């Protein structure tokens, strides 16, 4: 496995691979890797000639400086896991490599991300999706992937990236991969490493409640179901719902009744102490 730190070196290596006609599977990550990330790498390895993984905590997508400062990092363990999973190239650049003009002086481009970027995470984390679009488009330009793999835990992010790829005219196949969960149901996330043992004990209540709401929705309206989920989670000491929205899975816009769309997903963000956890559940999905 090749570990590359410089953008120029990555470009040279990628040009060589593309000249040899190889397909490239790309998994962008912010490190602190877990089995969820590795499932994306497994798929990229299986479906492409070459698997490239980036490990880069992107400052421009953090709207909260504390969140950036405390974001977990463990490069040594990441590299071990990636080598074992069969990644060919790891791109682990410095901030200067990704933003050569500097974070303050970099040229800012306003990405057209559509209405999907205005709701939920977009509303609660101003600038977040512009930052994600900025780094992902920069990484796509360097890696020139055939396919790029994203986890469905960040369900809204995938829709926003699809919009970005379309509006920027980038030719890449965006592949959405299912959420990986711990045995107790908690969605795997790098942020889980920040939970205290007591917080880790109550965090699975988020998924448990969402699963229970699948039964509740059979006899209740969409609004009643949304309120029930918020009430149930907020009744657990140590958990606080930031938002729970039940949306059309393609547009990410709120729906008002169960018949409104063939594909309906509930997206939640919950504070467990200071740790911000996200998850989602499908209420309806087309076959
Ligand atoms: O999902 C993430 O970890 C990040 O948002 C991404 C896509 C790697 C961009 O920094």
mmCIF file of C-alpha atoms and ligand atoms in Angstrom:
data_model
loop_
_atom_site.group_PDB
_atom_site.id
_atom_site.type_symbol
_atom_site.label_atom_id
_atom_site.label_comp_id
_atom_site.label_asym_id
_atom_site.label_seq_id
_atom_site.Cartn_x
_atom_site.Cartn_y
_atom_site.Cartn_z
ATOM 1 C CA UNK A 1 0.000 0.000 0.000
ATOM 2 C CA UNK A 2 1.342 3.350 -1.092
ATOM 3 C CA UNK A 3 0.998 6.257 1.343
ATOM 4 C CA UNK A 4 1.012 9.566 -0.514
ATOM 5 C CA UNK A 5 1.166 12.970 1.187
ATOM 6 C CA UNK A 6 1.506 15.324 -1.753
ATOM 7 C CA UNK A 7 -1.173 16.247 -4.297
ATOM 8 C CA UNK A 8 1.401 16.379 -7.118
ATOM 9 C CA UNK A 9 2.630 12.869 -6.359
ATOM 10 C CA UNK A 10 -0.946 11.588 -6.248
ATOM 11 C CA UNK A 11 -1.695 13.148 -9.630
ATOM 12 C CA UNK A 12 1.381 11.499 -11.171
ATOM 13 C CA UNK A 13 0.447 8.113 -9.765
ATOM 14 C CA UNK A 14 -3.191 8.410 -10.889
ATOM 15 C CA UNK A 15 -2.164 9.509 -14.410
ATOM 16 C CA UNK A 16 -0.061 6.366 -14.683
ATOM 17 C CA UNK A 17 -2.954 4.142 -13.567
ATOM 18 C CA UNK A 18 -5.455 5.811 -15.910
ATOM 19 C CA UNK A 19 -3.018 5.521 -18.832
ATOM 20 C CA UNK A 20 -3.020 1.779 -18.154
ATOM 21 C CA UNK A 21 -6.814 1.799 -18.441
ATOM 22 C CA UNK A 22 -7.463 0.935 -14.797
ATOM 23 C CA UNK A 23 -10.753 1.732 -13.074
ATOM 24 C CA UNK A 24 -10.431 3.625 -9.790
ATOM 25 C CA UNK A 25 -12.633 3.126 -6.727
ATOM 26 C CA UNK A 26 -12.359 6.006 -4.263
ATOM 27 C CA UNK A 27 -13.327 6.148 -0.584
ATOM 28 C CA UNK A 28 -13.009 9.653 0.910
ATOM 29 C CA UNK A 29 -12.750 9.583 4.723
ATOM 30 C CA UNK A 30 -11.797 11.778 7.650
ATOM 31 C CA UNK A 31 -9.917 8.912 9.307
ATOM 32 C CA UNK A 32 -10.587 7.351 12.746
ATOM 33 C CA UNK A 33 -11.651 4.409 10.637
ATOM 34 C CA UNK A 34 -14.106 1.754 11.777
ATOM 35 C CA UNK A 35 -15.867 -1.256 10.223
ATOM 36 C CA UNK A 36 -18.280 1.085 8.392
ATOM 37 C CA UNK A 37 -15.418 2.662 6.459
ATOM 38 C CA UNK A 38 -13.844 -0.722 5.854
ATOM 39 C CA UNK A 39 -17.088 -1.982 4.285
ATOM 40 C CA UNK A 40 -16.758 0.864 1.747
ATOM 41 C CA UNK A 41 -13.123 -0.066 1.098
ATOM 42 C CA UNK A 42 -14.083 -3.745 0.644
ATOM 43 C CA UNK A 43 -16.597 -2.737 -1.985
ATOM 44 C CA UNK A 44 -14.188 -0.373 -3.751
ATOM 45 C CA UNK A 45 -11.561 -3.135 -3.830
ATOM 46 C CA UNK A 46 -14.057 -5.665 -5.209
ATOM 47 C CA UNK A 47 -15.501 -3.413 -7.923
ATOM 48 C CA UNK A 48 -12.409 -1.617 -9.286
ATOM 49 C CA UNK A 49 -8.865 -2.271 -10.481
ATOM 50 C CA UNK A 50 -7.428 0.196 -7.989
ATOM 51 C CA UNK A 51 -8.691 1.341 -4.569
ATOM 52 C CA UNK A 52 -7.746 4.817 -3.355
ATOM 53 C CA UNK A 53 -8.676 6.031 0.139
ATOM 54 C CA UNK A 54 -8.201 9.572 1.412
ATOM 55 C CA UNK A 55 -7.687 10.319 5.105
ATOM 56 C CA UNK A 56 -8.155 14.031 5.660
ATOM 57 C CA UNK A 57 -9.990 15.934 8.398
ATOM 58 C CA UNK A 58 -11.328 18.774 6.295
ATOM 59 C CA UNK A 59 -11.453 22.030 8.317
ATOM 60 C CA UNK A 60 -13.770 23.816 5.860
ATOM 61 C CA UNK A 61 -16.747 21.563 6.661
ATOM 62 C CA UNK A 62 -16.648 22.199 10.434
ATOM 63 C CA UNK A 63 -18.821 25.090 11.517
ATOM 64 C CA UNK A 64 -17.831 24.525 15.157
ATOM 65 C CA UNK A 65 -14.106 24.939 16.037
ATOM 66 C CA UNK A 66 -14.469 22.693 19.135
ATOM 67 C CA UNK A 67 -15.848 19.912 16.960
ATOM 68 C CA UNK A 68 -12.812 20.194 14.655
ATOM 69 C CA UNK A 69 -10.369 20.307 17.602
ATOM 70 C CA UNK A 70 -11.843 17.195 19.257
ATOM 71 C CA UNK A 71 -12.454 15.190 16.072
ATOM 72 C CA UNK A 72 -10.775 11.785 16.680
ATOM 73 C CA UNK A 73 -7.543 11.060 14.781
ATOM 74 C CA UNK A 74 -5.505 7.850 14.695
ATOM 75 C CA UNK A 75 -3.441 7.683 11.528
ATOM 76 C CA UNK A 76 -1.361 4.693 12.553
ATOM 77 C CA UNK A 77 -4.380 2.488 13.193
ATOM 78 C CA UNK A 78 -6.065 3.811 9.998
ATOM 79 C CA UNK A 79 -3.112 2.791 7.831
ATOM 80 C CA UNK A 80 -3.008 -0.690 9.395
ATOM 81 C CA UNK A 81 -6.724 -1.244 8.770
ATOM 82 C CA UNK A 82 -6.457 0.014 5.181
ATOM 83 C CA UNK A 83 -3.462 -2.196 4.372
ATOM 84 C CA UNK A 84 -5.333 -5.199 5.740
ATOM 85 C CA UNK A 85 -8.434 -4.331 3.687
ATOM 86 C CA UNK A 86 -6.360 -4.235 0.487
ATOM 87 C CA UNK A 87 -6.368 -0.493 -0.312
ATOM 88 C CA UNK A 88 -3.744 0.320 -2.964
ATOM 89 C CA UNK A 89 -3.180 4.018 -2.302
ATOM 90 C CA UNK A 90 -3.839 6.119 0.794
ATOM 91 C CA UNK A 91 -3.818 9.863 0.273
ATOM 92 C CA UNK A 92 -3.187 11.529 3.648
ATOM 93 C CA UNK A 93 -2.364 15.154 2.866
ATOM 94 C CA UNK A 94 -1.750 18.182 5.075
ATOM 95 C CA UNK A 95 -4.193 21.109 4.995
ATOM 96 C CA UNK A 96 -1.634 23.023 2.861
ATOM 97 C CA UNK A 97 -1.624 20.309 0.197
ATOM 98 C CA UNK A 98 -5.391 20.438 -0.158
ATOM 99 C CA UNK A 99 -5.682 24.225 0.138
ATOM 100 C CA UNK A 100 -2.386 25.566 -1.274
ATOM 101 C CA UNK A 101 -3.497 29.219 -1.050
ATOM 102 C CA UNK A 102 -4.235 28.753 2.674
ATOM 103 C CA UNK A 103 -7.574 28.359 4.434
ATOM 104 C CA UNK A 104 -8.104 32.118 4.703
ATOM 105 C CA UNK A 105 -6.965 33.125 1.216
ATOM 106 C CA UNK A 106 -8.325 30.256 -0.801
ATOM 107 C CA UNK A 107 -10.610 31.078 -3.675
ATOM 108 C CA UNK A 108 -14.196 30.286 -2.719
ATOM 109 C CA UNK A 109 -16.575 28.839 -5.207
ATOM 110 C CA UNK A 110 -20.290 28.736 -4.400
ATOM 111 C CA UNK A 111 -21.470 25.210 -5.234
ATOM 112 C CA UNK A 112 -25.015 24.733 -6.532
ATOM 113 C CA UNK A 113 -26.193 22.028 -4.127
ATOM 114 C CA UNK A 114 -29.952 22.419 -4.481
ATOM 115 C CA UNK A 115 -32.718 22.349 -1.884
ATOM 116 C CA UNK A 116 -31.334 19.085 -0.424
ATOM 117 C CA UNK A 117 -28.517 21.112 1.166
ATOM 118 C CA UNK A 118 -30.829 23.676 2.806
ATOM 119 C CA UNK A 119 -32.595 21.384 5.303
ATOM 120 C CA UNK A 120 -31.517 19.390 8.389
ATOM 121 C CA UNK A 121 -27.668 19.336 8.494
ATOM 122 C CA UNK A 122 -27.662 22.308 6.123
ATOM 123 C CA UNK A 123 -29.843 24.311 8.501
ATOM 124 C CA UNK A 124 -28.076 23.268 11.711
ATOM 125 C CA UNK A 125 -24.495 23.421 10.400
ATOM 126 C CA UNK A 126 -24.259 26.550 8.241
ATOM 127 C CA UNK A 127 -21.556 26.206 5.571
ATOM 128 C CA UNK A 128 -21.083 22.488 6.256
ATOM 129 C CA UNK A 129 -22.191 21.219 2.854
ATOM 130 C CA UNK A 130 -20.291 23.932 0.961
ATOM 131 C CA UNK A 131 -17.192 22.669 2.808
ATOM 132 C CA UNK A 132 -17.989 19.034 1.981
ATOM 133 C CA UNK A 133 -18.553 19.942 -1.697
ATOM 134 C CA UNK A 134 -15.312 21.906 -1.742
ATOM 135 C CA UNK A 135 -13.140 19.084 -0.427
ATOM 136 C CA UNK A 136 -14.907 16.281 -2.304
ATOM 137 C CA UNK A 137 -14.660 18.142 -5.640
ATOM 138 C CA UNK A 138 -10.965 18.839 -4.976
ATOM 139 C CA UNK A 139 -10.350 15.169 -4.118
ATOM 140 C CA UNK A 140 -12.320 14.020 -7.179
ATOM 141 C CA UNK A 141 -10.147 16.291 -9.364
ATOM 142 C CA UNK A 142 -7.001 14.675 -7.933
ATOM 143 C CA UNK A 143 -8.143 11.040 -7.814
ATOM 144 C CA UNK A 144 -10.345 11.073 -10.968
ATOM 145 C CA UNK A 145 -12.336 8.071 -9.696
ATOM 146 C CA UNK A 146 -14.578 5.797 -11.740
ATOM 147 C CA UNK A 147 -16.716 5.197 -8.647
ATOM 148 C CA UNK A 148 -16.819 6.895 -5.231
ATOM 149 C CA UNK A 149 -18.238 5.198 -2.133
ATOM 150 C CA UNK A 150 -20.197 6.883 0.672
ATOM 151 C CA UNK A 151 -21.964 5.484 3.747
ATOM 152 C CA UNK A 152 -25.709 5.948 4.139
ATOM 153 C CA UNK A 153 -25.338 7.023 7.759
ATOM 154 C CA UNK A 154 -24.742 10.451 6.213
ATOM 155 C CA UNK A 155 -27.838 10.033 4.088
ATOM 156 C CA UNK A 156 -28.246 13.721 3.281
ATOM 157 C CA UNK A 157 -24.568 14.077 2.380
ATOM 158 C CA UNK A 158 -24.971 11.532 -0.435
ATOM 159 C CA UNK A 159 -27.889 13.465 -1.964
ATOM 160 C CA UNK A 160 -25.918 16.719 -1.728
ATOM 161 C CA UNK A 161 -22.832 15.131 -3.324
ATOM 162 C CA UNK A 162 -24.989 13.768 -6.152
ATOM 163 C CA UNK A 163 -26.270 17.314 -6.731
ATOM 164 C CA UNK A 164 -22.716 18.686 -6.636
ATOM 165 C CA UNK A 165 -21.454 16.122 -9.143
ATOM 166 C CA UNK A 166 -24.326 17.008 -11.467
ATOM 167 C CA UNK A 167 -23.967 20.774 -11.204
ATOM 168 C CA UNK A 168 -20.158 20.612 -11.605
ATOM 169 C CA UNK A 169 -20.396 18.125 -14.501
ATOM 170 C CA UNK A 170 -18.107 15.572 -12.801
ATOM 171 C CA UNK A 171 -18.138 12.139 -14.365
ATOM 172 C CA UNK A 172 -18.171 9.698 -11.431
ATOM 173 C CA UNK A 173 -20.541 7.020 -10.248
ATOM 174 C CA UNK A 174 -21.657 7.761 -6.659
ATOM 175 C CA UNK A 175 -22.219 4.491 -4.780
ATOM 176 C CA UNK A 176 -24.319 4.553 -1.579
ATOM 177 C CA UNK A 177 -23.470 1.792 0.924
ATOM 178 C CA UNK A 178 -25.628 0.572 3.848
ATOM 179 C CA UNK A 179 -25.042 1.712 7.448
ATOM 180 C CA UNK A 180 -22.884 -0.580 9.582
ATOM 181 C CA UNK A 181 -24.034 -0.996 13.170
ATOM 182 C CA UNK A 182 -22.597 -2.305 16.424
ATOM 183 C CA UNK A 183 -24.325 -5.421 17.826
ATOM 184 C CA UNK A 184 -26.508 -3.199 20.005
ATOM 185 C CA UNK A 185 -27.661 -1.199 16.960
ATOM 186 C CA UNK A 186 -25.611 1.972 17.338
ATOM 187 C CA UNK A 187 -24.593 3.247 13.886
ATOM 188 C CA UNK A 188 -20.808 3.073 13.589
ATOM 189 C CA UNK A 189 -19.273 6.542 13.575
ATOM 190 C CA UNK A 190 -15.831 7.973 14.249
ATOM 191 C CA UNK A 191 -17.523 10.183 16.847
ATOM 192 C CA UNK A 192 -18.520 7.106 18.913
ATOM 193 C CA UNK A 193 -14.897 7.103 20.147
ATOM 194 C CA UNK A 194 -15.724 10.333 22.027
ATOM 195 C CA UNK A 195 -18.543 8.764 24.095
ATOM 196 C CA UNK A 196 -18.004 7.982 27.778
ATOM 197 C CA UNK A 197 -18.928 4.402 28.818
ATOM 198 C CA UNK A 198 -22.232 5.702 30.223
ATOM 199 C CA UNK A 199 -23.005 7.623 27.011
ATOM 200 C CA UNK A 200 -22.057 4.590 24.927
ATOM 201 C CA UNK A 201 -24.588 2.591 26.979
ATOM 202 C CA UNK A 202 -27.512 4.916 26.189
ATOM 203 C CA UNK A 203 -26.587 5.849 22.585
ATOM 204 C CA UNK A 204 -28.160 2.652 21.081
ATOM 205 C CA UNK A 205 -31.545 3.994 22.271
ATOM 206 C CA UNK A 206 -31.492 6.199 19.163
ATOM 207 C CA UNK A 207 -31.639 3.273 16.763
ATOM 208 C CA UNK A 208 -33.920 1.276 19.078
ATOM 209 C CA UNK A 209 -36.441 4.129 19.059
ATOM 210 C CA UNK A 210 -36.243 4.519 15.281
ATOM 211 C CA UNK A 211 -36.871 0.795 14.860
ATOM 212 C CA UNK A 212 -39.807 0.907 17.235
ATOM 213 C CA UNK A 213 -41.229 3.803 15.240
ATOM 214 C CA UNK A 214 -41.583 1.427 12.269
ATOM 215 C CA UNK A 215 -44.372 -0.262 14.231
ATOM 216 C CA UNK A 216 -45.771 2.997 15.611
ATOM 217 C CA UNK A 217 -46.130 4.464 12.087
ATOM 218 C CA UNK A 218 -48.471 1.643 11.047
ATOM 219 C CA UNK A 219 -51.234 3.145 13.179
ATOM 220 C CA UNK A 220 -50.180 6.806 13.390
ATOM 221 C CA UNK A 221 -49.785 9.809 11.124
ATOM 222 C CA UNK A 222 -46.406 11.027 9.978
ATOM 223 C CA UNK A 223 -46.556 14.014 12.312
ATOM 224 C CA UNK A 224 -47.518 11.825 15.290
ATOM 225 C CA UNK A 225 -44.653 9.454 14.482
ATOM 226 C CA UNK A 226 -42.142 12.290 14.256
ATOM 227 C CA UNK A 227 -43.306 13.741 17.578
ATOM 228 C CA UNK A 228 -43.273 10.309 19.236
ATOM 229 C CA UNK A 229 -39.638 9.703 18.203
ATOM 230 C CA UNK A 230 -38.531 13.092 19.568
ATOM 231 C CA UNK A 231 -40.507 12.634 22.813
ATOM 232 C CA UNK A 232 -39.197 9.093 23.368
ATOM 233 C CA UNK A 233 -35.561 10.047 22.834
ATOM 234 C CA UNK A 234 -35.783 13.274 24.829
ATOM 235 C CA UNK A 235 -37.246 11.316 27.776
ATOM 236 C CA UNK A 236 -33.916 9.445 28.100
ATOM 237 C CA UNK A 237 -31.532 11.272 30.431
ATOM 238 C CA UNK A 238 -28.381 12.217 28.502
ATOM 239 C CA UNK A 239 -29.977 12.328 25.033
ATOM 240 C CA UNK A 240 -31.342 15.455 23.301
ATOM 241 C CA UNK A 241 -32.809 15.478 19.808
ATOM 242 C CA UNK A 242 -31.521 18.322 17.661
ATOM 243 C CA UNK A 243 -33.914 17.496 14.836
ATOM 244 C CA UNK A 244 -35.954 14.647 13.497
ATOM 245 C CA UNK A 245 -37.273 15.104 9.967
ATOM 246 C CA UNK A 246 -39.234 12.636 7.897
ATOM 247 C CA UNK A 247 -38.339 13.334 4.275
ATOM 248 C CA UNK A 248 -38.525 12.193 0.681
ATOM 249 C CA UNK A 249 -35.345 10.129 0.236
ATOM 250 C CA UNK A 250 -34.510 11.675 -3.135
ATOM 251 C CA UNK A 251 -35.189 15.371 -2.529
ATOM 252 C CA UNK A 252 -34.602 15.369 1.262
ATOM 253 C CA UNK A 253 -37.617 17.681 1.591
ATOM 254 C CA UNK A 254 -40.084 17.047 4.442
ATOM 255 C CA UNK A 255 -43.201 15.065 3.567
ATOM 256 C CA UNK A 256 -46.508 15.527 5.386
ATOM 257 C CA UNK A 257 -48.159 12.131 4.949
ATOM 258 C CA UNK A 258 -47.126 8.535 4.322
ATOM 259 C CA UNK A 259 -48.674 8.459 0.829
ATOM 260 C CA UNK A 260 -46.732 11.460 -0.442
ATOM 261 C CA UNK A 261 -43.670 9.572 -1.687
ATOM 262 C CA UNK A 262 -42.691 5.963 -2.466
ATOM 263 C CA UNK A 263 -39.387 6.379 -0.583
ATOM 264 C CA UNK A 264 -39.547 7.964 2.859
ATOM 265 C CA UNK A 265 -36.675 8.213 5.328
ATOM 266 C CA UNK A 266 -36.463 9.622 8.854
ATOM 267 C CA UNK A 267 -33.208 11.487 9.553
ATOM 268 C CA UNK A 268 -32.186 12.249 13.102
ATOM 269 C CA UNK A 269 -29.448 14.112 14.941
ATOM 270 C CA UNK A 270 -29.128 13.599 18.674
ATOM 271 C CA UNK A 271 -26.736 15.100 21.183
ATOM 272 C CA UNK A 272 -25.405 12.474 23.575
ATOM 273 C CA UNK A 273 -23.734 14.824 26.031
ATOM 274 C CA UNK A 274 -21.610 16.977 23.720
ATOM 275 C CA UNK A 275 -21.258 14.277 21.059
ATOM 276 C CA UNK A 276 -23.407 14.813 17.991
ATOM 277 C CA UNK A 277 -24.708 11.506 16.602
ATOM 278 C CA UNK A 278 -26.690 11.011 13.404
ATOM 279 C CA UNK A 279 -28.751 8.107 12.130
ATOM 280 C CA UNK A 280 -31.667 7.387 9.814
ATOM 281 C CA UNK A 281 -34.321 4.805 9.011
ATOM 282 C CA UNK A 282 -36.381 3.985 5.912
ATOM 283 C CA UNK A 283 -40.164 3.895 6.465
ATOM 284 C CA UNK A 284 -40.937 3.128 2.827
ATOM 285 C CA UNK A 285 -38.679 2.068 0.001
ATOM 286 C CA UNK A 286 -39.467 1.213 -3.620
ATOM 287 C CA UNK A 287 -38.648 -2.419 -4.530
HETATM 288 O O1 LIG B 1 -18.269 11.748 5.349
HETATM 289 C C1 LIG B 1 -17.132 12.200 5.603
HETATM 290 O O2 LIG B 1 -16.340 11.596 6.341
HETATM 291 C C2 LIG B 1 -16.702 13.533 5.027
HETATM 292 O O3 LIG B 1 -17.772 14.422 4.977
HETATM 293 C C3 LIG B 1 -16.025 13.420 3.647
HETATM 294 C C4 LIG B 1 -17.001 12.909 2.595
HETATM 295 C C5 LIG B 1 -14.836 12.488 3.735
HETATM 296 C C6 LIG B 1 -15.535 14.791 3.194
HETATM 297 O O4 LIG B 1 -14.590 15.321 4.075
#
